[in-house]
mmCIF file of C-alpha atoms in Angstrom:
data_model
loop_
_atom_site.group_PDB
_atom_site.id
_atom_site.type_symbol
_atom_site.label_atom_id
_atom_site.label_comp_id
_atom_site.label_asym_id
_atom_site.label_seq_id
_atom_site.Cartn_x
_atom_site.Cartn_y
_atom_site.Cartn_z
ATOM 1 C CA MET A 1 16.789 -18.485 -18.019
ATOM 2 C CA ALA A 2 13.197 -18.339 -16.782
ATOM 3 C CA PHE A 3 11.429 -21.635 -16.118
ATOM 4 C CA ALA A 4 7.664 -22.091 -16.095
ATOM 5 C CA ARG A 5 5.689 -25.146 -15.017
ATOM 6 C CA LEU A 6 2.813 -25.530 -17.440
ATOM 7 C CA LEU A 7 -0.667 -26.846 -16.728
ATOM 8 C CA GLU A 8 -1.866 -26.105 -20.267
ATOM 9 C CA SER A 9 -1.816 -22.239 -20.037
ATOM 10 C CA LYS A 10 -4.230 -19.352 -20.002
ATOM 11 C CA ALA A 11 -3.776 -18.121 -16.420
ATOM 12 C CA HIS A 12 -0.382 -17.205 -15.032
ATOM 13 C CA LEU A 13 0.655 -17.151 -11.353
ATOM 14 C CA ILE A 14 3.291 -14.668 -10.112
ATOM 15 C CA PRO A 15 4.388 -15.621 -6.570
ATOM 16 C CA GLY A 16 5.328 -13.339 -3.691
ATOM 17 C CA GLY A 17 8.769 -12.255 -2.647
ATOM 18 C CA PRO A 18 10.872 -10.868 -4.098
ATOM 19 C CA GLY A 19 12.970 -13.968 -4.507
ATOM 20 C CA PHE A 20 10.535 -16.801 -3.887
ATOM 21 C CA GLN A 21 9.818 -19.577 -6.340
ATOM 22 C CA CYS A 22 6.441 -21.111 -7.094
ATOM 23 C CA SER A 23 5.359 -24.172 -5.202
ATOM 24 C CA PRO A 24 4.911 -27.240 -7.416
ATOM 25 C CA PRO A 25 1.381 -27.034 -8.866
ATOM 26 C CA GLN A 26 0.161 -29.982 -6.813
ATOM 27 C CA ASN A 27 1.241 -28.157 -3.643
ATOM 28 C CA SER A 28 -0.134 -24.737 -4.565
ATOM 29 C CA SER A 29 -3.198 -23.717 -2.604
ATOM 30 C CA ILE A 30 -4.963 -22.101 -5.563
ATOM 31 C CA THR A 31 -4.448 -24.773 -8.232
ATOM 32 C CA ASN A 32 -7.754 -26.597 -7.847
ATOM 33 C CA ALA A 33 -9.737 -23.415 -7.254
ATOM 34 C CA VAL A 34 -8.472 -21.926 -10.521
ATOM 35 C CA LEU A 35 -8.764 -25.106 -12.583
ATOM 36 C CA ASP A 36 -12.324 -25.591 -11.330
ATOM 37 C CA LYS A 37 -13.200 -22.221 -12.872
ATOM 38 C CA GLY A 38 -12.109 -23.438 -16.293
ATOM 39 C CA TYR A 39 -8.696 -21.785 -16.430
ATOM 40 C CA GLN A 40 -5.478 -23.414 -17.551
ATOM 41 C CA MET A 41 -2.497 -22.622 -15.326
ATOM 42 C CA LEU A 42 1.122 -21.616 -15.771
ATOM 43 C CA TYR A 43 3.433 -21.258 -12.751
ATOM 44 C CA LEU A 44 6.518 -19.079 -13.203
ATOM 45 C CA ASP A 45 9.665 -19.332 -11.127
ATOM 46 C CA GLN A 46 10.743 -15.676 -11.158
ATOM 47 C CA ARG A 47 14.242 -15.103 -12.535
ATOM 48 C CA GLY A 48 16.796 -16.031 -9.909
ATOM 49 C CA THR A 49 14.539 -18.523 -8.113
ATOM 50 C CA GLY A 50 13.615 -22.193 -8.308
ATOM 51 C CA LEU A 51 14.518 -23.554 -11.736
ATOM 52 C CA SER A 52 15.048 -20.093 -13.278
ATOM 53 C CA THR A 53 18.838 -19.756 -12.849
ATOM 54 C CA PRO A 54 18.673 -19.502 -9.030
ATOM 55 C CA ILE A 55 20.770 -16.919 -7.200
ATOM 56 C CA SER A 56 23.088 -17.938 -4.378
ATOM 57 C CA ALA A 57 26.441 -16.604 -3.225
ATOM 58 C CA ALA A 58 28.194 -19.178 -5.410
ATOM 59 C CA THR A 59 26.125 -18.656 -8.574
ATOM 60 C CA LEU A 60 26.304 -14.870 -8.212
ATOM 61 C CA ALA A 61 30.091 -15.005 -7.828
ATOM 62 C CA LEU A 62 30.254 -16.319 -11.399
ATOM 63 C CA GLN A 63 29.387 -12.791 -12.559
ATOM 64 C CA GLY A 64 32.692 -11.352 -11.301
ATOM 65 C CA ASP A 65 33.496 -8.808 -8.590
ATOM 66 C CA SER A 66 30.952 -7.146 -6.285
ATOM 67 C CA ASN A 67 30.157 -4.344 -8.741
ATOM 68 C CA ARG A 68 29.443 -6.790 -11.553
ATOM 69 C CA GLN A 69 27.311 -8.876 -9.217
ATOM 70 C CA ALA A 70 25.327 -5.805 -8.179
ATOM 71 C CA ASP A 71 24.811 -4.805 -11.829
ATOM 72 C CA TYR A 72 23.459 -8.291 -12.482
ATOM 73 C CA LEU A 73 21.030 -8.113 -9.555
ATOM 74 C CA LYS A 74 19.650 -4.801 -10.796
ATOM 75 C CA LEU A 75 17.933 -6.892 -13.485
ATOM 76 C CA PHE A 76 15.784 -8.860 -11.027
ATOM 77 C CA ARG A 77 13.022 -6.395 -10.111
ATOM 78 C CA ALA A 78 9.400 -6.355 -11.246
ATOM 79 C CA ASP A 79 10.144 -4.624 -14.573
ATOM 80 C CA SER A 80 12.433 -7.487 -15.608
ATOM 81 C CA ILE A 81 10.071 -10.153 -14.268
ATOM 82 C CA VAL A 82 7.157 -8.904 -16.364
ATOM 83 C CA LYS A 83 9.411 -8.776 -19.437
ATOM 84 C CA ASP A 84 9.960 -12.498 -18.882
ATOM 85 C CA CYS A 85 6.224 -13.036 -18.470
ATOM 86 C CA GLU A 86 5.424 -11.200 -21.658
ATOM 87 C CA ALA A 87 8.107 -13.066 -23.612
ATOM 88 C CA ILE A 88 6.664 -16.360 -22.417
ATOM 89 C CA ARG A 89 3.137 -15.281 -23.297
ATOM 90 C CA ARG A 90 4.141 -14.273 -26.823
ATOM 91 C CA THR A 91 5.982 -17.556 -27.341
ATOM 92 C CA LEU A 92 3.163 -19.741 -26.035
ATOM 93 C CA THR A 93 0.456 -17.942 -27.996
ATOM 94 C CA ASP A 94 2.416 -17.373 -31.197
ATOM 95 C CA GLU A 95 0.105 -19.567 -33.259
ATOM 96 C CA TYR A 96 -3.086 -18.715 -31.371
ATOM 97 C CA PRO A 97 -5.833 -16.666 -33.047
ATOM 98 C CA THR A 98 -5.783 -13.013 -32.011
ATOM 99 C CA GLU A 99 -8.732 -13.335 -29.636
ATOM 100 C CA LEU A 100 -6.908 -16.007 -27.606
ATOM 101 C CA LYS A 101 -3.486 -14.373 -27.295
ATOM 102 C CA LYS A 102 -4.221 -12.519 -24.040
ATOM 103 C CA TRP A 103 -3.991 -14.250 -20.671
ATOM 104 C CA SER A 104 -4.992 -13.691 -17.066
ATOM 105 C CA VAL A 105 -2.449 -13.103 -14.290
ATOM 106 C CA PHE A 106 -2.634 -13.667 -10.546
ATOM 107 C CA GLY A 107 -0.174 -12.003 -8.162
ATOM 108 C CA GLN A 108 0.204 -12.653 -4.437
ATOM 109 C CA SER A 109 1.964 -9.949 -2.359
ATOM 110 C CA PHE A 110 5.045 -8.907 -4.389
ATOM 111 C CA GLY A 111 3.449 -10.803 -7.259
ATOM 112 C CA GLY A 112 0.709 -8.169 -7.101
ATOM 113 C CA PHE A 113 3.356 -5.451 -7.388
ATOM 114 C CA CYS A 114 4.462 -7.219 -10.570
ATOM 115 C CA VAL A 115 0.870 -7.247 -11.828
ATOM 116 C CA LEU A 116 0.712 -3.463 -11.506
ATOM 117 C CA THR A 117 3.981 -3.205 -13.434
ATOM 118 C CA TYR A 118 2.509 -5.527 -16.071
ATOM 119 C CA LEU A 119 -0.580 -3.303 -16.330
ATOM 120 C CA SER A 120 1.720 -0.297 -16.688
ATOM 121 C CA LYS A 121 3.991 -1.671 -19.391
ATOM 122 C CA TYR A 122 2.240 -4.496 -21.282
ATOM 123 C CA PRO A 123 -1.518 -4.146 -20.781
ATOM 124 C CA HIS A 124 -2.135 -5.377 -24.328
ATOM 125 C CA GLY A 125 -1.111 -8.865 -23.196
ATOM 126 C CA LEU A 126 -3.671 -9.132 -20.399
ATOM 127 C CA ARG A 127 -7.286 -10.174 -20.374
ATOM 128 C CA GLU A 128 -7.766 -9.659 -16.632
ATOM 129 C CA ALA A 129 -5.673 -9.508 -13.443
ATOM 130 C CA PHE A 130 -6.100 -10.716 -9.865
ATOM 131 C CA THR A 131 -4.103 -9.786 -6.781
ATOM 132 C CA SER A 132 -4.124 -10.824 -3.123
ATOM 133 C CA GLY A 133 -2.423 -8.485 -0.675
ATOM 134 C CA GLY A 134 -0.633 -7.013 -3.655
ATOM 135 C CA LEU A 135 -1.635 -3.368 -4.215
ATOM 136 C CA ALA A 136 1.829 -1.818 -4.139
ATOM 137 C CA PRO A 137 2.435 1.565 -2.431
ATOM 138 C CA ILE A 138 2.832 3.443 -5.699
ATOM 139 C CA GLY A 139 4.559 6.794 -5.312
ATOM 140 C CA GLN A 140 5.714 6.142 -1.745
ATOM 141 C CA SER A 141 9.355 6.280 -0.704
ATOM 142 C CA PRO A 142 10.953 3.373 1.160
ATOM 143 C CA GLU A 143 10.993 5.542 4.307
ATOM 144 C CA ALA A 144 7.240 6.174 4.051
ATOM 145 C CA VAL A 145 6.583 2.470 3.527
ATOM 146 C CA TYR A 146 8.523 1.472 6.642
ATOM 147 C CA LYS A 147 7.047 4.210 8.811
ATOM 148 C CA ALA A 148 3.633 2.779 7.986
ATOM 149 C CA THR A 149 4.520 -0.882 8.359
ATOM 150 C CA PHE A 150 6.416 -0.371 11.636
ATOM 151 C CA LYS A 151 3.144 0.984 13.084
ATOM 152 C CA LYS A 152 1.334 -2.200 12.117
ATOM 153 C CA VAL A 153 4.184 -4.312 13.502
ATOM 154 C CA ALA A 154 3.842 -2.492 16.829
ATOM 155 C CA GLU A 155 0.120 -3.297 16.855
ATOM 156 C CA ARG A 156 0.836 -6.964 16.243
ATOM 157 C CA ASN A 157 3.379 -6.992 19.087
ATOM 158 C CA LYS A 158 0.715 -5.665 21.428
ATOM 159 C CA ALA A 159 -1.641 -8.403 20.235
ATOM 160 C CA TYR A 160 1.094 -10.983 20.827
ATOM 161 C CA TYR A 161 1.800 -9.938 24.399
ATOM 162 C CA LYS A 162 -1.931 -9.646 25.130
ATOM 163 C CA LYS A 163 -2.408 -13.254 24.004
ATOM 164 C CA TYR A 164 0.767 -14.500 25.696
ATOM 165 C CA PRO A 165 1.487 -12.143 28.629
ATOM 166 C CA GLU A 166 3.917 -14.677 30.111
ATOM 167 C CA ASP A 167 6.177 -14.041 27.116
ATOM 168 C CA VAL A 168 7.004 -10.523 28.321
ATOM 169 C CA ASP A 169 9.348 -12.056 30.900
ATOM 170 C CA ALA A 170 10.252 -15.019 28.699
ATOM 171 C CA VAL A 171 11.432 -12.932 25.739
ATOM 172 C CA HIS A 172 13.528 -10.683 27.962
ATOM 173 C CA GLY A 173 15.046 -13.724 29.639
ATOM 174 C CA LEU A 174 15.887 -15.329 26.316
ATOM 175 C CA ALA A 175 17.414 -12.085 25.046
ATOM 176 C CA PHE A 176 19.693 -11.872 28.068
ATOM 177 C CA HIS A 177 20.639 -15.536 27.704
ATOM 178 C CA ILE A 178 21.548 -15.051 24.036
ATOM 179 C CA LYS A 179 23.573 -11.942 24.904
ATOM 180 C CA SER A 180 25.388 -13.712 27.749
ATOM 181 C CA LYS A 181 26.501 -16.451 25.351
ATOM 182 C CA GLY A 182 27.676 -14.013 22.678
ATOM 183 C CA GLY A 183 24.989 -15.420 20.393
ATOM 184 C CA LEU A 184 23.813 -18.971 19.763
ATOM 185 C CA LYS A 185 25.537 -21.055 17.079
ATOM 186 C CA LEU A 186 23.008 -22.230 14.485
ATOM 187 C CA PRO A 187 23.274 -25.583 12.667
ATOM 188 C CA SER A 188 24.336 -23.966 9.379
ATOM 189 C CA GLY A 189 27.123 -21.997 11.055
ATOM 190 C CA GLY A 190 25.286 -18.723 11.533
ATOM 191 C CA ILE A 191 24.946 -16.917 14.847
ATOM 192 C CA LEU A 192 21.599 -16.102 16.450
ATOM 193 C CA THR A 193 22.117 -12.716 18.099
ATOM 194 C CA VAL A 194 19.560 -10.838 20.159
ATOM 195 C CA ARG A 195 18.725 -8.666 17.163
ATOM 196 C CA GLY A 196 18.421 -11.721 14.945
ATOM 197 C CA PHE A 197 16.107 -13.366 17.493
ATOM 198 C CA LEU A 198 13.895 -10.277 17.528
ATOM 199 C CA THR A 199 13.277 -10.527 13.772
ATOM 200 C CA LEU A 200 10.946 -13.468 14.487
ATOM 201 C CA GLY A 201 8.118 -10.945 14.390
ATOM 202 C CA ARG A 202 8.116 -11.170 10.601
ATOM 203 C CA HIS A 203 5.693 -14.057 11.148
ATOM 204 C CA PHE A 204 3.182 -11.932 13.078
ATOM 205 C CA GLY A 205 1.416 -10.884 9.879
ATOM 206 C CA ALA A 206 0.298 -14.402 8.933
ATOM 207 C CA HIS A 207 -2.573 -16.515 10.170
ATOM 208 C CA GLY A 208 -1.224 -18.400 13.186
ATOM 209 C CA GLY A 209 1.874 -16.211 13.250
ATOM 210 C CA LEU A 210 1.536 -15.194 16.888
ATOM 211 C CA ASP A 211 1.217 -18.840 17.845
ATOM 212 C CA SER A 212 4.227 -19.965 15.829
ATOM 213 C CA VAL A 213 6.475 -17.370 17.488
ATOM 214 C CA HIS A 214 5.150 -18.294 20.934
ATOM 215 C CA ASP A 215 5.906 -21.942 20.197
ATOM 216 C CA LEU A 216 9.546 -21.078 19.479
ATOM 217 C CA VAL A 217 9.793 -18.947 22.615
ATOM 218 C CA LEU A 218 8.281 -21.763 24.684
ATOM 219 C CA ARG A 219 10.651 -24.347 23.199
ATOM 220 C CA MET A 220 13.680 -22.193 23.968
ATOM 221 C CA LYS A 221 12.453 -21.556 27.506
ATOM 222 C CA ARG A 222 11.816 -25.276 28.159
ATOM 223 C CA ASP A 223 15.218 -26.234 26.758
ATOM 224 C CA LEU A 224 16.958 -23.822 29.110
ATOM 225 C CA GLU A 225 14.935 -25.053 32.084
ATOM 226 C CA GLN A 226 15.775 -28.695 31.369
ATOM 227 C CA PHE A 227 19.277 -28.560 29.910
ATOM 228 C CA GLN A 228 20.609 -25.022 30.449
ATOM 229 C CA PHE A 229 21.171 -24.765 26.691
ATOM 230 C CA VAL A 230 19.019 -24.579 23.547
ATOM 231 C CA THR A 231 18.830 -27.942 21.768
ATOM 232 C CA ARG A 232 19.642 -28.548 18.121
ATOM 233 C CA PRO A 233 16.008 -29.231 17.062
ATOM 234 C CA THR A 234 14.976 -25.884 18.531
ATOM 235 C CA LEU A 235 17.942 -24.124 16.942
ATOM 236 C CA SER A 236 17.012 -25.665 13.571
ATOM 237 C CA ALA A 237 13.456 -24.391 13.938
ATOM 238 C CA LEU A 238 14.751 -20.930 14.850
ATOM 239 C CA GLU A 239 17.116 -20.903 11.896
ATOM 240 C CA SER A 240 14.317 -21.816 9.524
ATOM 241 C CA ALA A 241 12.218 -18.971 10.931
ATOM 242 C CA VAL A 242 14.809 -16.182 10.784
ATOM 243 C CA SER A 243 17.397 -16.993 8.087
ATOM 244 C CA PHE A 244 17.306 -15.781 4.478
ATOM 245 C CA ASP A 245 20.263 -17.896 3.372
ATOM 246 C CA ASP A 246 17.986 -19.883 1.048
ATOM 247 C CA ASN A 247 16.213 -16.754 -0.237
ATOM 248 C CA VAL A 248 19.035 -14.278 -0.702
ATOM 249 C CA LEU A 249 17.227 -12.251 -3.365
ATOM 250 C CA TYR A 250 14.564 -11.389 -0.821
ATOM 251 C CA ALA A 251 17.161 -9.985 1.550
ATOM 252 C CA ILE A 252 19.145 -8.057 -1.056
ATOM 253 C CA LEU A 253 16.277 -6.626 -3.129
ATOM 254 C CA HIS A 254 13.584 -6.222 -0.487
ATOM 255 C CA GLU A 255 13.982 -2.453 -0.210
ATOM 256 C CA ALA A 256 14.760 -1.990 -3.898
ATOM 257 C CA VAL A 257 11.209 -3.038 -4.843
ATOM 258 C CA TYR A 258 10.050 0.311 -3.417
ATOM 259 C CA CYS A 259 12.658 2.456 -5.194
ATOM 260 C CA GLU A 260 12.113 4.649 -8.240
ATOM 261 C CA ASN A 261 14.874 7.153 -8.984
ATOM 262 C CA GLU A 262 16.220 6.948 -5.433
ATOM 263 C CA ALA A 263 18.371 4.772 -3.188
ATOM 264 C CA SER A 264 16.920 2.979 -0.176
ATOM 265 C CA ASN A 265 20.071 3.414 1.935
ATOM 266 C CA TRP A 266 18.842 0.753 4.381
ATOM 267 C CA ALA A 267 15.577 2.620 4.983
ATOM 268 C CA ALA A 268 14.082 0.120 7.452
ATOM 269 C CA ASP A 269 17.146 0.298 9.655
ATOM 270 C CA ARG A 270 17.124 4.087 9.636
ATOM 271 C CA VAL A 271 13.394 4.355 10.358
ATOM 272 C CA GLY A 272 13.418 1.666 13.041
ATOM 273 C CA LYS A 273 16.197 3.338 14.988
ATOM 274 C CA THR A 274 14.033 6.451 15.397
ATOM 275 C CA LEU A 275 11.217 4.503 17.085
ATOM 276 C CA ARG A 276 11.201 3.974 20.843
ATOM 277 C CA GLU A 277 9.774 0.449 20.577
ATOM 278 C CA PHE A 278 12.635 -0.692 18.358
ATOM 279 C CA GLN A 279 15.621 0.927 20.070
ATOM 280 C CA TRP A 280 17.247 -2.490 20.289
ATOM 281 C CA LEU A 281 18.247 -1.896 16.676
ATOM 282 C CA SER A 282 20.926 0.451 17.966
ATOM 283 C CA GLN A 283 21.482 -0.550 21.601
ATOM 284 C CA SER A 284 21.231 -3.438 24.071
ATOM 285 C CA PRO A 285 17.891 -4.545 25.573
ATOM 286 C CA GLN A 286 16.699 -2.813 28.716
ATOM 287 C CA SER A 287 17.669 -4.036 32.156
ATOM 288 C CA PRO A 288 15.481 -6.681 33.835
ATOM 289 C CA SER A 289 13.993 -4.042 36.161
ATOM 290 C CA SER A 290 12.235 -2.390 33.200
ATOM 291 C CA VAL A 291 10.779 -5.580 31.775
ATOM 292 C CA ARG A 292 7.205 -4.983 32.830
ATOM 293 C CA GLU A 293 7.151 -1.394 31.631
ATOM 294 C CA ALA A 294 8.799 -2.059 28.275
ATOM 295 C CA PRO A 295 8.377 -5.495 26.717
ATOM 296 C CA LEU A 296 10.773 -6.210 23.872
ATOM 297 C CA PHE A 297 9.029 -5.657 20.561
ATOM 298 C CA PHE A 298 9.811 -7.969 17.668
ATOM 299 C CA SER A 299 10.536 -6.555 14.212
ATOM 300 C CA GLY A 300 8.544 -7.337 11.065
ATOM 301 C CA GLU A 301 9.750 -8.399 7.618
ATOM 302 C CA MET A 302 12.230 -5.532 7.451
ATOM 303 C CA ILE A 303 15.765 -6.267 6.247
ATOM 304 C CA TYR A 304 18.713 -4.844 8.202
ATOM 305 C CA PRO A 305 22.456 -4.620 7.518
ATOM 306 C CA PHE A 306 23.227 -6.758 10.585
ATOM 307 C CA LEU A 307 21.544 -9.753 8.945
ATOM 308 C CA PHE A 308 24.506 -9.820 6.552
ATOM 309 C CA ASP A 309 26.826 -10.297 9.527
ATOM 310 C CA ILE A 310 25.149 -13.284 11.181
ATOM 311 C CA PHE A 311 24.114 -15.650 8.367
ATOM 312 C CA PRO A 312 26.882 -17.337 6.298
ATOM 313 C CA GLU A 313 25.320 -17.045 2.839
ATOM 314 C CA LEU A 314 24.280 -13.435 3.331
ATOM 315 C CA GLU A 315 27.669 -12.573 4.811
ATOM 316 C CA ARG A 316 29.339 -13.563 1.545
ATOM 317 C CA MET A 317 27.029 -11.149 -0.279
ATOM 318 C CA ALA A 318 27.266 -8.191 2.116
ATOM 319 C CA PRO A 319 29.363 -5.969 -0.212
ATOM 320 C CA VAL A 320 26.818 -6.496 -2.991
ATOM 321 C CA ALA A 321 23.932 -5.677 -0.664
ATOM 322 C CA ASP A 322 25.609 -2.391 0.302
ATOM 323 C CA ILE A 323 26.034 -1.438 -3.358
ATOM 324 C CA ILE A 324 22.366 -2.196 -4.044
ATOM 325 C CA ALA A 325 21.259 -0.200 -0.992
ATOM 326 C CA SER A 326 23.205 2.872 -2.148
ATOM 327 C CA TYR A 327 22.151 2.670 -5.816
ATOM 328 C CA ALA A 328 19.934 5.604 -6.852
ATOM 329 C CA GLY A 329 19.493 4.830 -10.539
ATOM 330 C CA TRP A 330 16.417 2.606 -10.300
ATOM 331 C CA GLY A 331 13.949 3.100 -13.132
ATOM 332 C CA GLU A 332 10.228 3.632 -12.787
ATOM 333 C CA LEU A 333 8.156 0.520 -12.135
ATOM 334 C CA TYR A 334 4.702 2.016 -12.626
ATOM 335 C CA ASP A 335 3.141 4.285 -15.240
ATOM 336 C CA THR A 336 0.425 6.240 -13.462
ATOM 337 C CA TRP A 337 -0.738 7.763 -16.755
ATOM 338 C CA GLN A 338 -1.346 4.287 -18.169
ATOM 339 C CA LEU A 339 -2.895 2.972 -14.945
ATOM 340 C CA ALA A 340 -5.361 5.870 -14.920
ATOM 341 C CA ARG A 341 -6.496 4.736 -18.387
ATOM 342 C CA ASN A 342 -6.356 1.018 -17.649
ATOM 343 C CA GLU A 343 -8.941 -1.084 -19.484
ATOM 344 C CA VAL A 344 -7.875 -4.466 -18.053
ATOM 345 C CA PRO A 345 -10.172 -5.571 -15.195
ATOM 346 C CA LEU A 346 -8.230 -5.781 -11.920
ATOM 347 C CA TYR A 347 -9.731 -7.769 -9.047
ATOM 348 C CA ALA A 348 -7.929 -7.228 -5.743
ATOM 349 C CA ALA A 349 -8.261 -8.872 -2.339
ATOM 350 C CA THR A 350 -7.152 -6.290 0.229
ATOM 351 C CA PHE A 351 -6.654 -6.842 3.951
ATOM 352 C CA ILE A 352 -7.210 -4.023 6.435
ATOM 353 C CA ASP A 353 -4.859 -5.605 8.973
ATOM 354 C CA ASP A 354 -2.113 -6.405 6.478
ATOM 355 C CA MET A 355 1.255 -6.105 8.260
ATOM 356 C CA TYR A 356 3.307 -6.185 5.065
ATOM 357 C CA VAL A 357 1.345 -4.124 2.500
ATOM 358 C CA ASP A 358 -0.084 -1.048 4.196
ATOM 359 C CA TYR A 359 -3.843 -0.770 3.809
ATOM 360 C CA GLY A 360 -3.856 3.028 3.582
ATOM 361 C CA PHE A 361 -1.315 3.057 0.779
ATOM 362 C CA ALA A 362 -3.192 0.215 -0.941
ATOM 363 C CA GLN A 363 -6.310 2.390 -1.054
ATOM 364 C CA GLU A 364 -4.364 5.257 -2.572
ATOM 365 C CA THR A 365 -3.079 2.875 -5.231
ATOM 366 C CA ALA A 366 -6.576 1.536 -5.933
ATOM 367 C CA LYS A 367 -7.676 5.086 -6.708
ATOM 368 C CA LEU A 368 -4.890 5.365 -9.284
ATOM 369 C CA VAL A 369 -5.972 2.299 -11.264
ATOM 370 C CA LYS A 370 -9.011 2.489 -13.488
ATOM 371 C CA ASN A 371 -11.194 -0.642 -13.509
ATOM 372 C CA CYS A 372 -9.940 -1.846 -10.109
ATOM 373 C CA LYS A 373 -12.512 -3.659 -7.960
ATOM 374 C CA GLN A 374 -11.666 -4.700 -4.410
ATOM 375 C CA TYR A 375 -12.733 -7.239 -1.845
ATOM 376 C CA ILE A 376 -11.773 -5.612 1.455
ATOM 377 C CA THR A 377 -11.851 -7.480 4.761
ATOM 378 C CA ASN A 378 -10.638 -7.234 8.351
ATOM 379 C CA SER A 379 -11.149 -10.966 8.946
ATOM 380 C CA MET A 380 -8.086 -12.169 7.035
ATOM 381 C CA TYR A 381 -4.361 -11.538 7.052
ATOM 382 C CA HIS A 382 -1.801 -11.126 4.281
ATOM 383 C CA ASP A 383 -1.292 -14.866 3.681
ATOM 384 C CA ALA A 384 -5.010 -15.578 3.305
ATOM 385 C CA ILE A 385 -4.527 -16.923 -0.221
ATOM 386 C CA ARG A 386 -2.704 -19.831 1.443
ATOM 387 C CA SER A 387 -4.489 -20.002 4.789
ATOM 388 C CA LYS A 388 -8.035 -19.248 3.645
ATOM 389 C CA THR A 389 -7.820 -20.059 -0.043
ATOM 390 C CA GLU A 390 -11.452 -20.936 -0.624
ATOM 391 C CA GLY A 391 -12.722 -17.722 0.956
ATOM 392 C CA VAL A 392 -10.348 -15.457 -0.977
ATOM 393 C CA MET A 393 -10.916 -17.122 -4.349
ATOM 394 C CA LYS A 394 -14.689 -17.096 -3.843
ATOM 395 C CA GLU A 395 -14.633 -13.341 -3.298
ATOM 396 C CA LEU A 396 -12.257 -12.637 -6.190
ATOM 397 C CA PHE A 397 -14.366 -14.611 -8.630
ATOM 398 C CA ALA A 398 -17.463 -12.876 -7.276
ATOM 399 C CA LEU A 399 -15.862 -9.565 -8.236
ATOM 400 C CA ARG A 400 -15.185 -10.969 -11.691
ATOM 401 C CA ASP A 401 -18.694 -12.294 -12.188
ATOM 402 C CA ASP A 402 -20.669 -9.481 -10.572
ATOM 403 C CA SER A 403 -21.745 -6.307 -12.303
ATOM 404 C CA ILE A 404 -22.395 -3.080 -10.385
ATOM 405 C CA ASP A 405 -24.572 -1.638 -13.143
#
């Protein structure tokens, strides 16, 4: 069952993810900006999230064995999400006059991927579309996606250590402490391993992300200096920053969103292990003597098999995740023939320094979509729709209201 929060209803928000619900309208950064432009708003909890039959280990187990659970989860990608959107649109506008039956959609990040699927499959239902950091890498394999995004992650690591050079030693010291303890027990029962700790870099792509990771490193370091152990408040903050136990769909389907007629086979893990900066994916950190020459690089938002060994909720779903990773029967999400003939205006905010949606691939996608206009900037990051809402919305509406000719 899909659940939508309705503020009347002529514009429709598709959140990021996969596997993240909408914030309540009063907490959403774009609500006032959109209402002030005369739109009415509908917020959709994507299937499997929020109030739309949420997925957890317990709710998924109701489907049966691991194979049945995996078959169920195959119905939670963008193609299924836009079917829900279109069904809701048809229901809401059933008694509307023809000229009012279309609506506008806004997609952030993965929500933008869904917008492109919507434009591919149900363009007749759309009046216009907006995306922020959401031009999907159409036609790219999961391996190509991760090769590109690992490069950006490496750049952000260099920026991190340039801003906080003292963390070169601190991160190595914390890694060796975690290893010496066999991992740190987290409040929920999970174990923070060295590899789990090094996934904190997923926050590097957001405004303030470098600072938030440094804060956690500093808290851990201070705890060890004062108490010789990491305190519960710090462990809780770490758990919140690295665990996907409350967003299991994100972990299980993250690579599947890039698959068309192929299996991902844990692409991020395979690509990362070939890169010198991320050798910790397959071996222990370097010895202290090499600290200065080789600071430990954090990973980005990539999902790895080991995450299903260290977090309790994910551990229960590990067999399902393996089935999903090896599944090669994914259907096509985008219709390039239709996109090349697209008549629905698409207004896209695109970020040159986006760590999650590669800028180069985004430009290739923009060339595939007729009637796509972009606001491109190197002064914002991927989460700008939340962190710099006014600036992003101003530029998107300027694209809507401006005419080149």
